[in-house]
Amino acid sequence: MVAVHHRTVSVNGLDVFYREAGPVDAPVLLLLHGYPTSSHMFRHLIPRLAEQYRVIAPDHIGFGRSSAPSVEEFTYTFDGLAEVTSAFLTELGVDAYTVYTQDYGAPIAWRLALANPAAVEGVISQNGNGYEEGFVPDFWAPIWAYGADPSPENKAALRPALGREAVEWQYKHGVPDPTTVDPDAWEHDLALLARSGVDEAQLALFGDYHTNRALYPALHEWLRSTQVPVLAVWGRNDEIFGPAGASAFLQDVPKARVELLDGGHFLLESHLDEVADVILDWRAGF
């Protein structure tokens, strides 16, 4: 069994917690989590990948076991999260990697790629959006409304997304047998969301999400010009980022591999073995 190390490093005066496993001289797989979770979402995947790769999974600022400063102390934007992630990679001496993106991990990864294109050797998108086609309109309408008008009313409309019902729904929707999803996953997230000030931090990121759409033309140009290897392994029943977001990668990288599995947003909770096998098979090709 591969040992998984649980470490913390100081980056720009903030503590970044991360999980790491695998040979230090192996190709790097950088795993970037989404909302409302942390590197905890990769707890079972990391050992599966670490036999052949150096696997690194940080918690974003405001998530998991990393620092969660108040909105007065840290500007919660995707630019800000990407800046910390870039500095984190520098601190670890990582200058080349394949990036696994899920949910919020995607816009962070796109910023890293556009700032340092040569560092990204491959892209794995697991329900990590990069195209307008991926947005499920009903889910995103209140987020777009808040981004356009951060009024108290629009902010209040998003507060339920921080609660138990919404977090549990993210894990269970689209899963053919929800009893296969470990409740500890959402209980872990809810406990960390309950920390003082984290609600305001998450609402700030909801308000900033619209800025990610403006990156898409540059992202698509980078994909077209580099033809970087892309794997889109997606829960096709996701009601946040629909399967059209996976297929859309083929517009810019015709040789991208697209795998649509019978799961939801947090595919690793129900289809761990299938996802791990697909990643290992795909990554072995380059």
mmCIF file with all atom_site columns, N, CA, C and O in Angstrom, residues 20-68:
data_model
loop_
_atom_site.group_PDB
_atom_site.id
_atom_site.type_symbol
_atom_site.label_atom_id
_atom_site.label_alt_id
_atom_site.label_comp_id
_atom_site.label_asym_id
_atom_site.label_entity_id
_atom_site.label_seq_id
_atom_site.pdbx_PDB_ins_code
_atom_site.Cartn_x
_atom_site.Cartn_y
_atom_site.Cartn_z
_atom_site.occupancy
_atom_site.B_iso_or_equiv
_atom_site.pdbx_formal_charge
_atom_site.auth_seq_id
_atom_site.auth_comp_id
_atom_site.auth_asym_id
_atom_site.auth_atom_id
_atom_site.pdbx_PDB_model_num
ATOM 1   N N  . GLU A 1 20 ? -0.077  14.109 -0.359  1.00 0.00 ? 20 GLU A N  1
ATOM 2   C CA . GLU A 1 20 ? 0.937   13.779 -1.360  1.00 0.00 ? 20 GLU A CA 1
ATOM 3   C C  . GLU A 1 20 ? 1.317   12.313 -1.242  1.00 0.00 ? 20 GLU A C  1
ATOM 4   O O  . GLU A 1 20 ? 1.427   11.772 -0.136  1.00 0.00 ? 20 GLU A O  1
ATOM 5   N N  . ALA A 1 21 ? 1.501   11.668 -2.374  1.00 0.00 ? 21 ALA A N  1
ATOM 6   C CA . ALA A 1 21 ? 1.919   10.271 -2.387  1.00 0.00 ? 21 ALA A CA 1
ATOM 7   C C  . ALA A 1 21 ? 2.649   9.986  -3.692  1.00 0.00 ? 21 ALA A C  1
ATOM 8   O O  . ALA A 1 21 ? 2.504   10.708 -4.671  1.00 0.00 ? 21 ALA A O  1
ATOM 9   N N  . GLY A 1 22 ? 3.442   8.919  -3.675  1.00 0.00 ? 22 GLY A N  1
ATOM 10  C CA . GLY A 1 22 ? 4.131   8.490  -4.886  1.00 0.00 ? 22 GLY A CA 1
ATOM 11  C C  . GLY A 1 22 ? 5.586   8.910  -4.918  1.00 0.00 ? 22 GLY A C  1
ATOM 12  O O  . GLY A 1 22 ? 6.047   9.730  -4.111  1.00 0.00 ? 22 GLY A O  1
ATOM 13  N N  . PRO A 1 23 ? 6.344   8.376  -5.875  1.00 0.00 ? 23 PRO A N  1
ATOM 14  C CA . PRO A 1 23 ? 7.777   8.691  -5.992  1.00 0.00 ? 23 PRO A CA 1
ATOM 15  C C  . PRO A 1 23 ? 7.998   10.170 -6.297  1.00 0.00 ? 23 PRO A C  1
ATOM 16  O O  . PRO A 1 23 ? 7.323   10.743 -7.161  1.00 0.00 ? 23 PRO A O  1
ATOM 17  N N  . VAL A 1 24 ? 8.970   10.777 -5.629  1.00 0.00 ? 24 VAL A N  1
ATOM 18  C CA . VAL A 1 24 ? 9.200   12.212 -5.803  1.00 0.00 ? 24 VAL A CA 1
ATOM 19  C C  . VAL A 1 24 ? 9.738   12.542 -7.188  1.00 0.00 ? 24 VAL A C  1
ATOM 20  O O  . VAL A 1 24 ? 9.621   13.692 -7.648  1.00 0.00 ? 24 VAL A O  1
ATOM 21  N N  . ASP A 1 25 ? 10.299  11.548 -7.876  1.00 0.00 ? 25 ASP A N  1
ATOM 22  C CA . ASP A 1 25 ? 10.860  11.796 -9.206  1.00 0.00 ? 25 ASP A CA 1
ATOM 23  C C  . ASP A 1 25 ? 9.926   11.345 -10.329 1.00 0.00 ? 25 ASP A C  1
ATOM 24  O O  . ASP A 1 25 ? 10.303  11.361 -11.508 1.00 0.00 ? 25 ASP A O  1
ATOM 25  N N  . ALA A 1 26 ? 8.692   10.958 -9.988  1.00 0.00 ? 26 ALA A N  1
ATOM 26  C CA . ALA A 1 26 ? 7.721   10.516 -10.990 1.00 0.00 ? 26 ALA A CA 1
ATOM 27  C C  . ALA A 1 26 ? 6.991   11.717 -11.587 1.00 0.00 ? 26 ALA A C  1
ATOM 28  O O  . ALA A 1 26 ? 6.990   12.814 -11.011 1.00 0.00 ? 26 ALA A O  1
ATOM 29  N N  . PRO A 1 27 ? 6.364   11.559 -12.758 1.00 0.00 ? 27 PRO A N  1
ATOM 30  C CA . PRO A 1 27 ? 5.538   12.634 -13.311 1.00 0.00 ? 27 PRO A CA 1
ATOM 31  C C  . PRO A 1 27 ? 4.456   13.048 -12.307 1.00 0.00 ? 27 PRO A C  1
ATOM 32  O O  . PRO A 1 27 ? 3.893   12.204 -11.598 1.00 0.00 ? 27 PRO A O  1
ATOM 33  N N  . VAL A 1 28 ? 4.177   14.329 -12.260 1.00 0.00 ? 28 VAL A N  1
ATOM 34  C CA . VAL A 1 28 ? 3.262   14.875 -11.257 1.00 0.00 ? 28 VAL A CA 1
ATOM 35  C C  . VAL A 1 28 ? 1.828   14.910 -11.776 1.00 0.00 ? 28 VAL A C  1
ATOM 36  O O  . VAL A 1 28 ? 1.559   15.352 -12.898 1.00 0.00 ? 28 VAL A O  1
ATOM 37  N N  . LEU A 1 29 ? 0.908   14.457 -10.935 1.00 0.00 ? 29 LEU A N  1
ATOM 38  C CA . LEU A 1 29 ? -0.521  14.654 -11.138 1.00 0.00 ? 29 LEU A CA 1
ATOM 39  C C  . LEU A 1 29 ? -0.985  15.624 -10.059 1.00 0.00 ? 29 LEU A C  1
ATOM 40  O O  . LEU A 1 29 ? -0.880  15.328 -8.864  1.00 0.00 ? 29 LEU A O  1
ATOM 41  N N  . LEU A 1 30 ? -1.473  16.782 -10.465 1.00 0.00 ? 30 LEU A N  1
ATOM 42  C CA . LEU A 1 30 ? -1.969  17.808 -9.555  1.00 0.00 ? 30 LEU A CA 1
ATOM 43  C C  . LEU A 1 30 ? -3.492  17.717 -9.518  1.00 0.00 ? 30 LEU A C  1
ATOM 44  O O  . LEU A 1 30 ? -4.149  17.908 -10.550 1.00 0.00 ? 30 LEU A O  1
ATOM 45  N N  . LEU A 1 31 ? -4.054  17.441 -8.356  1.00 0.00 ? 31 LEU A N  1
ATOM 46  C CA . LEU A 1 31 ? -5.498  17.250 -8.211  1.00 0.00 ? 31 LEU A CA 1
ATOM 47  C C  . LEU A 1 31 ? -6.108  18.488 -7.559  1.00 0.00 ? 31 LEU A C  1
ATOM 48  O O  . LEU A 1 31 ? -5.764  18.831 -6.411  1.00 0.00 ? 31 LEU A O  1
ATOM 49  N N  . LEU A 1 32 ? -7.017  19.163 -8.270  1.00 0.00 ? 32 LEU A N  1
ATOM 50  C CA . LEU A 1 32 ? -7.625  20.397 -7.784  1.00 0.00 ? 32 LEU A CA 1
ATOM 51  C C  . LEU A 1 32 ? -9.121  20.179 -7.557  1.00 0.00 ? 32 LEU A C  1
ATOM 52  O O  . LEU A 1 32 ? -9.875  19.932 -8.498  1.00 0.00 ? 32 LEU A O  1
ATOM 53  N N  . HIS A 1 33 ? -9.525  20.305 -6.314  1.00 0.00 ? 33 HIS A N  1
ATOM 54  C CA . HIS A 1 33 ? -10.895 19.980 -5.917  1.00 0.00 ? 33 HIS A CA 1
ATOM 55  C C  . HIS A 1 33 ? -11.877 21.101 -6.213  1.00 0.00 ? 33 HIS A C  1
ATOM 56  O O  . HIS A 1 33 ? -11.500 22.214 -6.583  1.00 0.00 ? 33 HIS A O  1
ATOM 57  N N  . GLY A 1 34 ? -13.152 20.795 -5.991  1.00 0.00 ? 34 GLY A N  1
ATOM 58  C CA . GLY A 1 34 ? -14.215 21.757 -6.211  1.00 0.00 ? 34 GLY A CA 1
ATOM 59  C C  . GLY A 1 34 ? -14.921 22.171 -4.932  1.00 0.00 ? 34 GLY A C  1
ATOM 60  O O  . GLY A 1 34 ? -14.450 21.910 -3.825  1.00 0.00 ? 34 GLY A O  1
ATOM 61  N N  . TYR A 1 35 ? -16.067 22.809 -5.102  1.00 0.00 ? 35 TYR A N  1
ATOM 62  C CA . TYR A 1 35 ? -16.927 23.230 -3.992  1.00 0.00 ? 35 TYR A CA 1
ATOM 63  C C  . TYR A 1 35 ? -17.913 22.108 -3.689  1.00 0.00 ? 35 TYR A C  1
ATOM 64  O O  . TYR A 1 35 ? -18.429 21.481 -4.615  1.00 0.00 ? 35 TYR A O  1
ATOM 65  N N  . PRO A 1 36 ? -18.212 21.847 -2.433  1.00 0.00 ? 36 PRO A N  1
ATOM 66  C CA . PRO A 1 36 ? -17.770 22.509 -1.198  1.00 0.00 ? 36 PRO A CA 1
ATOM 67  C C  . PRO A 1 36 ? -16.728 21.689 -0.466  1.00 0.00 ? 36 PRO A C  1
ATOM 68  O O  . PRO A 1 36 ? -16.604 21.760 0.746   1.00 0.00 ? 36 PRO A O  1
ATOM 69  N N  . THR A 1 37 ? -15.956 20.917 -1.202  1.00 0.00 ? 37 THR A N  1
ATOM 70  C CA . THR A 1 37 ? -15.111 19.903 -0.596  1.00 0.00 ? 37 THR A CA 1
ATOM 71  C C  . THR A 1 37 ? -13.665 20.364 -0.460  1.00 0.00 ? 37 THR A C  1
ATOM 72  O O  . THR A 1 37 ? -13.377 21.545 -0.264  1.00 0.00 ? 37 THR A O  1
ATOM 73  N N  . SER A 1 38 ? -12.731 19.449 -0.580  1.00 0.00 ? 38 SER A N  1
ATOM 74  C CA . SER A 1 38 ? -11.312 19.700 -0.356  1.00 0.00 ? 38 SER A CA 1
ATOM 75  C C  . SER A 1 38 ? -10.547 18.525 -0.948  1.00 0.00 ? 38 SER A C  1
ATOM 76  O O  . SER A 1 38 ? -11.133 17.692 -1.661  1.00 0.00 ? 38 SER A O  1
ATOM 77  N N  . SER A 1 39 ? -9.279  18.419 -0.615  1.00 0.00 ? 39 SER A N  1
ATOM 78  C CA . SER A 1 39 ? -8.515  17.257 -1.085  1.00 0.00 ? 39 SER A CA 1
ATOM 79  C C  . SER A 1 39 ? -9.089  15.957 -0.540  1.00 0.00 ? 39 SER A C  1
ATOM 80  O O  . SER A 1 39 ? -8.754  14.866 -1.029  1.00 0.00 ? 39 SER A O  1
ATOM 81  N N  . HIS A 1 40 ? -9.963  16.050 0.436   1.00 0.00 ? 40 HIS A N  1
ATOM 82  C CA . HIS A 1 40 ? -10.669 14.882 0.971   1.00 0.00 ? 40 HIS A CA 1
ATOM 83  C C  . HIS A 1 40 ? -11.389 14.113 -0.133  1.00 0.00 ? 40 HIS A C  1
ATOM 84  O O  . HIS A 1 40 ? -11.524 12.888 -0.054  1.00 0.00 ? 40 HIS A O  1
ATOM 85  N N  . MET A 1 41 ? -11.833 14.804 -1.182  1.00 0.00 ? 41 MET A N  1
ATOM 86  C CA . MET A 1 41 ? -12.554 14.121 -2.261  1.00 0.00 ? 41 MET A CA 1
ATOM 87  C C  . MET A 1 41 ? -11.657 13.150 -3.013  1.00 0.00 ? 41 MET A C  1
ATOM 88  O O  . MET A 1 41 ? -12.148 12.239 -3.685  1.00 0.00 ? 41 MET A O  1
ATOM 89  N N  . PHE A 1 42 ? -10.343 13.320 -2.882  1.00 0.00 ? 42 PHE A N  1
ATOM 90  C CA . PHE A 1 42 ? -9.389  12.453 -3.582  1.00 0.00 ? 42 PHE A CA 1
ATOM 91  C C  . PHE A 1 42 ? -8.792  11.370 -2.673  1.00 0.00 ? 42 PHE A C  1
ATOM 92  O O  . PHE A 1 42 ? -7.835  10.700 -3.065  1.00 0.00 ? 42 PHE A O  1
ATOM 93  N N  . ARG A 1 43 ? -9.329  11.209 -1.482  1.00 0.00 ? 43 ARG A N  1
ATOM 94  C CA . ARG A 1 43 ? -8.708  10.342 -0.475  1.00 0.00 ? 43 ARG A CA 1
ATOM 95  C C  . ARG A 1 43 ? -8.551  8.902  -0.958  1.00 0.00 ? 43 ARG A C  1
ATOM 96  O O  . ARG A 1 43 ? -7.598  8.224  -0.570  1.00 0.00 ? 43 ARG A O  1
ATOM 97  N N  . HIS A 1 44 ? -9.490  8.425  -1.781  1.00 0.00 ? 44 HIS A N  1
ATOM 98  C CA . HIS A 1 44 ? -9.404  7.051  -2.280  1.00 0.00 ? 44 HIS A CA 1
ATOM 99  C C  . HIS A 1 44 ? -8.677  6.978  -3.622  1.00 0.00 ? 44 HIS A C  1
ATOM 100 O O  . HIS A 1 44 ? -8.098  5.943  -3.961  1.00 0.00 ? 44 HIS A O  1
ATOM 101 N N  . LEU A 1 45 ? -8.716  8.063  -4.400  1.00 0.00 ? 45 LEU A N  1
ATOM 102 C CA . LEU A 1 45 ? -8.078  8.073  -5.715  1.00 0.00 ? 45 LEU A CA 1
ATOM 103 C C  . LEU A 1 45 ? -6.556  8.149  -5.598  1.00 0.00 ? 45 LEU A C  1
ATOM 104 O O  . LEU A 1 45 ? -5.837  7.513  -6.388  1.00 0.00 ? 45 LEU A O  1
ATOM 105 N N  . ILE A 1 46 ? -6.062  8.906  -4.637  1.00 0.00 ? 46 ILE A N  1
ATOM 106 C CA . ILE A 1 46 ? -4.613  9.143  -4.542  1.00 0.00 ? 46 ILE A CA 1
ATOM 107 C C  . ILE A 1 46 ? -3.819  7.843  -4.484  1.00 0.00 ? 46 ILE A C  1
ATOM 108 O O  . ILE A 1 46 ? -2.862  7.672  -5.258  1.00 0.00 ? 46 ILE A O  1
ATOM 109 N N  . PRO A 1 47 ? -4.169  6.891  -3.615  1.00 0.00 ? 47 PRO A N  1
ATOM 110 C CA . PRO A 1 47 ? -3.369  5.656  -3.591  1.00 0.00 ? 47 PRO A CA 1
ATOM 111 C C  . PRO A 1 47 ? -3.421  4.872  -4.897  1.00 0.00 ? 47 PRO A C  1
ATOM 112 O O  . PRO A 1 47 ? -2.456  4.195  -5.259  1.00 0.00 ? 47 PRO A O  1
ATOM 113 N N  . ARG A 1 48 ? -4.539  4.983  -5.630  1.00 0.00 ? 48 ARG A N  1
ATOM 114 C CA . ARG A 1 48 ? -4.660  4.269  -6.900  1.00 0.00 ? 48 ARG A CA 1
ATOM 115 C C  . ARG A 1 48 ? -3.717  4.819  -7.957  1.00 0.00 ? 48 ARG A C  1
ATOM 116 O O  . ARG A 1 48 ? -3.252  4.092  -8.837  1.00 0.00 ? 48 ARG A O  1
ATOM 117 N N  . LEU A 1 49 ? -3.435  6.104  -7.895  1.00 0.00 ? 49 LEU A N  1
ATOM 118 C CA . LEU A 1 49 ? -2.592  6.748  -8.902  1.00 0.00 ? 49 LEU A CA 1
ATOM 119 C C  . LEU A 1 49 ? -1.125  6.802  -8.501  1.00 0.00 ? 49 LEU A C  1
ATOM 120 O O  . LEU A 1 49 ? -0.254  6.965  -9.356  1.00 0.00 ? 49 LEU A O  1
ATOM 121 N N  . ALA A 1 50 ? -0.857  6.673  -7.203  1.00 0.00 ? 50 ALA A N  1
ATOM 122 C CA . ALA A 1 50 ? 0.488   6.956  -6.696  1.00 0.00 ? 50 ALA A CA 1
ATOM 123 C C  . ALA A 1 50 ? 1.490   5.831  -6.906  1.00 0.00 ? 50 ALA A C  1
ATOM 124 O O  . ALA A 1 50 ? 2.677   6.017  -6.614  1.00 0.00 ? 50 ALA A O  1
ATOM 125 N N  . GLU A 1 51 ? 1.051   4.704  -7.407  1.00 0.00 ? 51 GLU A N  1
ATOM 126 C CA . GLU A 1 51 ? 2.020   3.656  -7.737  1.00 0.00 ? 51 GLU A CA 1
ATOM 127 C C  . GLU A 1 51 ? 2.961   4.120  -8.851  1.00 0.00 ? 51 GLU A C  1
ATOM 128 O O  . GLU A 1 51 ? 4.133   3.748  -8.892  1.00 0.00 ? 51 GLU A O  1
ATOM 129 N N  . GLN A 1 52 ? 2.431   4.962  -9.755  1.00 0.00 ? 52 GLN A N  1
ATOM 130 C CA . GLN A 1 52 ? 3.196   5.370  -10.925 1.00 0.00 ? 52 GLN A CA 1
ATOM 131 C C  . GLN A 1 52 ? 3.490   6.866  -10.983 1.00 0.00 ? 52 GLN A C  1
ATOM 132 O O  . GLN A 1 52 ? 4.325   7.294  -11.780 1.00 0.00 ? 52 GLN A O  1
ATOM 133 N N  . TYR A 1 53 ? 2.788   7.657  -10.182 1.00 0.00 ? 53 TYR A N  1
ATOM 134 C CA . TYR A 1 53 ? 2.888   9.109  -10.295 1.00 0.00 ? 53 TYR A CA 1
ATOM 135 C C  . TYR A 1 53 ? 3.087   9.746  -8.923  1.00 0.00 ? 53 TYR A C  1
ATOM 136 O O  . TYR A 1 53 ? 2.710   9.169  -7.894  1.00 0.00 ? 53 TYR A O  1
ATOM 137 N N  . ARG A 1 54 ? 3.673   10.938 -8.947  1.00 0.00 ? 54 ARG A N  1
ATOM 138 C CA . ARG A 1 54 ? 3.700   11.767 -7.750  1.00 0.00 ? 54 ARG A CA 1
ATOM 139 C C  . ARG A 1 54 ? 2.390   12.547 -7.738  1.00 0.00 ? 54 ARG A C  1
ATOM 140 O O  . ARG A 1 54 ? 2.147   13.386 -8.620  1.00 0.00 ? 54 ARG A O  1
ATOM 141 N N  . VAL A 1 55 ? 1.555   12.272 -6.784  1.00 0.00 ? 55 VAL A N  1
ATOM 142 C CA . VAL A 1 55 ? 0.215   12.845 -6.728  1.00 0.00 ? 55 VAL A CA 1
ATOM 143 C C  . VAL A 1 55 ? 0.170   13.899 -5.631  1.00 0.00 ? 55 VAL A C  1
ATOM 144 O O  . VAL A 1 55 ? 0.542   13.627 -4.478  1.00 0.00 ? 55 VAL A O  1
ATOM 145 N N  . ILE A 1 56 ? -0.284  15.093 -5.980  1.00 0.00 ? 56 ILE A N  1
ATOM 146 C CA . ILE A 1 56 ? -0.324  16.215 -5.047  1.00 0.00 ? 56 ILE A CA 1
ATOM 147 C C  . ILE A 1 56 ? -1.731  16.820 -5.097  1.00 0.00 ? 56 ILE A C  1
ATOM 148 O O  . ILE A 1 56 ? -2.221  17.168 -6.171  1.00 0.00 ? 56 ILE A O  1
ATOM 149 N N  . ALA A 1 57 ? -2.364  16.953 -3.923  1.00 0.00 ? 57 ALA A N  1
ATOM 150 C CA . ALA A 1 57 ? -3.736  17.467 -3.862  1.00 0.00 ? 57 ALA A CA 1
ATOM 151 C C  . ALA A 1 57 ? -3.843  18.497 -2.743  1.00 0.00 ? 57 ALA A C  1
ATOM 152 O O  . ALA A 1 57 ? -3.942  18.133 -1.561  1.00 0.00 ? 57 ALA A O  1
ATOM 153 N N  . PRO A 1 58 ? -3.803  19.791 -3.074  1.00 0.00 ? 58 PRO A N  1
ATOM 154 C CA . PRO A 1 58 ? -3.914  20.828 -2.041  1.00 0.00 ? 58 PRO A CA 1
ATOM 155 C C  . PRO A 1 58 ? -5.369  21.171 -1.731  1.00 0.00 ? 58 PRO A C  1
ATOM 156 O O  . PRO A 1 58 ? -6.271  20.952 -2.552  1.00 0.00 ? 58 PRO A O  1
ATOM 157 N N  . ASP A 1 59 ? -5.587  21.716 -0.545  1.00 0.00 ? 59 ASP A N  1
ATOM 158 C CA . ASP A 1 59 ? -6.866  22.349 -0.208  1.00 0.00 ? 59 ASP A CA 1
ATOM 159 C C  . ASP A 1 59 ? -6.760  23.827 -0.579  1.00 0.00 ? 59 ASP A C  1
ATOM 160 O O  . ASP A 1 59 ? -5.804  24.512 -0.166  1.00 0.00 ? 59 ASP A O  1
ATOM 161 N N  . HIS A 1 60 ? -7.731  24.347 -1.313  1.00 0.00 ? 60 HIS A N  1
ATOM 162 C CA . HIS A 1 60 ? -7.741  25.776 -1.629  1.00 0.00 ? 60 HIS A CA 1
ATOM 163 C C  . HIS A 1 60 ? -7.927  26.588 -0.342  1.00 0.00 ? 60 HIS A C  1
ATOM 164 O O  . HIS A 1 60 ? -8.478  26.102 0.656   1.00 0.00 ? 60 HIS A O  1
ATOM 165 N N  . ILE A 1 61 ? -7.510  27.829 -0.389  1.00 0.00 ? 61 ILE A N  1
ATOM 166 C CA . ILE A 1 61 ? -7.720  28.727 0.744   1.00 0.00 ? 61 ILE A CA 1
ATOM 167 C C  . ILE A 1 61 ? -9.227  28.880 0.985   1.00 0.00 ? 61 ILE A C  1
ATOM 168 O O  . ILE A 1 61 ? -10.003 29.098 0.053   1.00 0.00 ? 61 ILE A O  1
ATOM 169 N N  . GLY A 1 62 ? -9.618  28.718 2.254   1.00 0.00 ? 62 GLY A N  1
ATOM 170 C CA . GLY A 1 62 ? -11.033 28.768 2.609   1.00 0.00 ? 62 GLY A CA 1
ATOM 171 C C  . GLY A 1 62 ? -11.719 27.418 2.585   1.00 0.00 ? 62 GLY A C  1
ATOM 172 O O  . GLY A 1 62 ? -12.905 27.316 2.898   1.00 0.00 ? 62 GLY A O  1
ATOM 173 N N  . PHE A 1 63 ? -10.962 26.384 2.231   1.00 0.00 ? 63 PHE A N  1
ATOM 174 C CA . PHE A 1 63 ? -11.510 25.033 2.115   1.00 0.00 ? 63 PHE A CA 1
ATOM 175 C C  . PHE A 1 63 ? -10.672 24.064 2.947   1.00 0.00 ? 63 PHE A C  1
ATOM 176 O O  . PHE A 1 63 ? -9.474  24.278 3.169   1.00 0.00 ? 63 PHE A O  1
ATOM 177 N N  . GLY A 1 64 ? -11.294 22.947 3.327   1.00 0.00 ? 64 GLY A N  1
ATOM 178 C CA . GLY A 1 64 ? -10.566 21.864 3.954   1.00 0.00 ? 64 GLY A CA 1
ATOM 179 C C  . GLY A 1 64 ? -9.781  22.316 5.168   1.00 0.00 ? 64 GLY A C  1
ATOM 180 O O  . GLY A 1 64 ? -10.268 23.046 6.029   1.00 0.00 ? 64 GLY A O  1
ATOM 181 N N  . ARG A 1 65 ? -8.517  21.905 5.226   1.00 0.00 ? 65 ARG A N  1
ATOM 182 C CA . ARG A 1 65 ? -7.648  22.190 6.366   1.00 0.00 ? 65 ARG A CA 1
ATOM 183 C C  . ARG A 1 65 ? -6.677  23.335 6.092   1.00 0.00 ? 65 ARG A C  1
ATOM 184 O O  . ARG A 1 65 ? -5.804  23.615 6.917   1.00 0.00 ? 65 ARG A O  1
ATOM 185 N N  . SER A 1 66 ? -6.816  23.985 4.939   1.00 0.00 ? 66 SER A N  1
ATOM 186 C CA . SER A 1 66 ? -6.001  25.166 4.669   1.00 0.00 ? 66 SER A CA 1
ATOM 187 C C  . SER A 1 66 ? -6.538  26.369 5.439   1.00 0.00 ? 66 SER A C  1
ATOM 188 O O  . SER A 1 66 ? -7.654  26.341 5.979   1.00 0.00 ? 66 SER A O  1
ATOM 189 N N  . SER A 1 67 ? -5.738  27.425 5.480   1.00 0.00 ? 67 SER A N  1
ATOM 190 C CA . SER A 1 67 ? -6.180  28.659 6.142   1.00 0.00 ? 67 SER A CA 1
ATOM 191 C C  . SER A 1 67 ? -7.504  29.136 5.563   1.00 0.00 ? 67 SER A C  1
ATOM 192 O O  . SER A 1 67 ? -7.761  28.998 4.353   1.00 0.00 ? 67 SER A O  1
ATOM 193 N N  . ALA A 1 68 ? -8.302  29.726 6.437   1.00 0.00 ? 68 ALA A N  1
ATOM 194 C CA . ALA A 1 68 ? -9.588  30.291 6.015   1.00 0.00 ? 68 ALA A CA 1
ATOM 195 C C  . ALA A 1 68 ? -9.711  31.698 6.582   1.00 0.00 ? 68 ALA A C  1
ATOM 196 O O  . ALA A 1 68 ? -10.512 31.958 7.485   1.00 0.00 ? 68 ALA A O  1
#
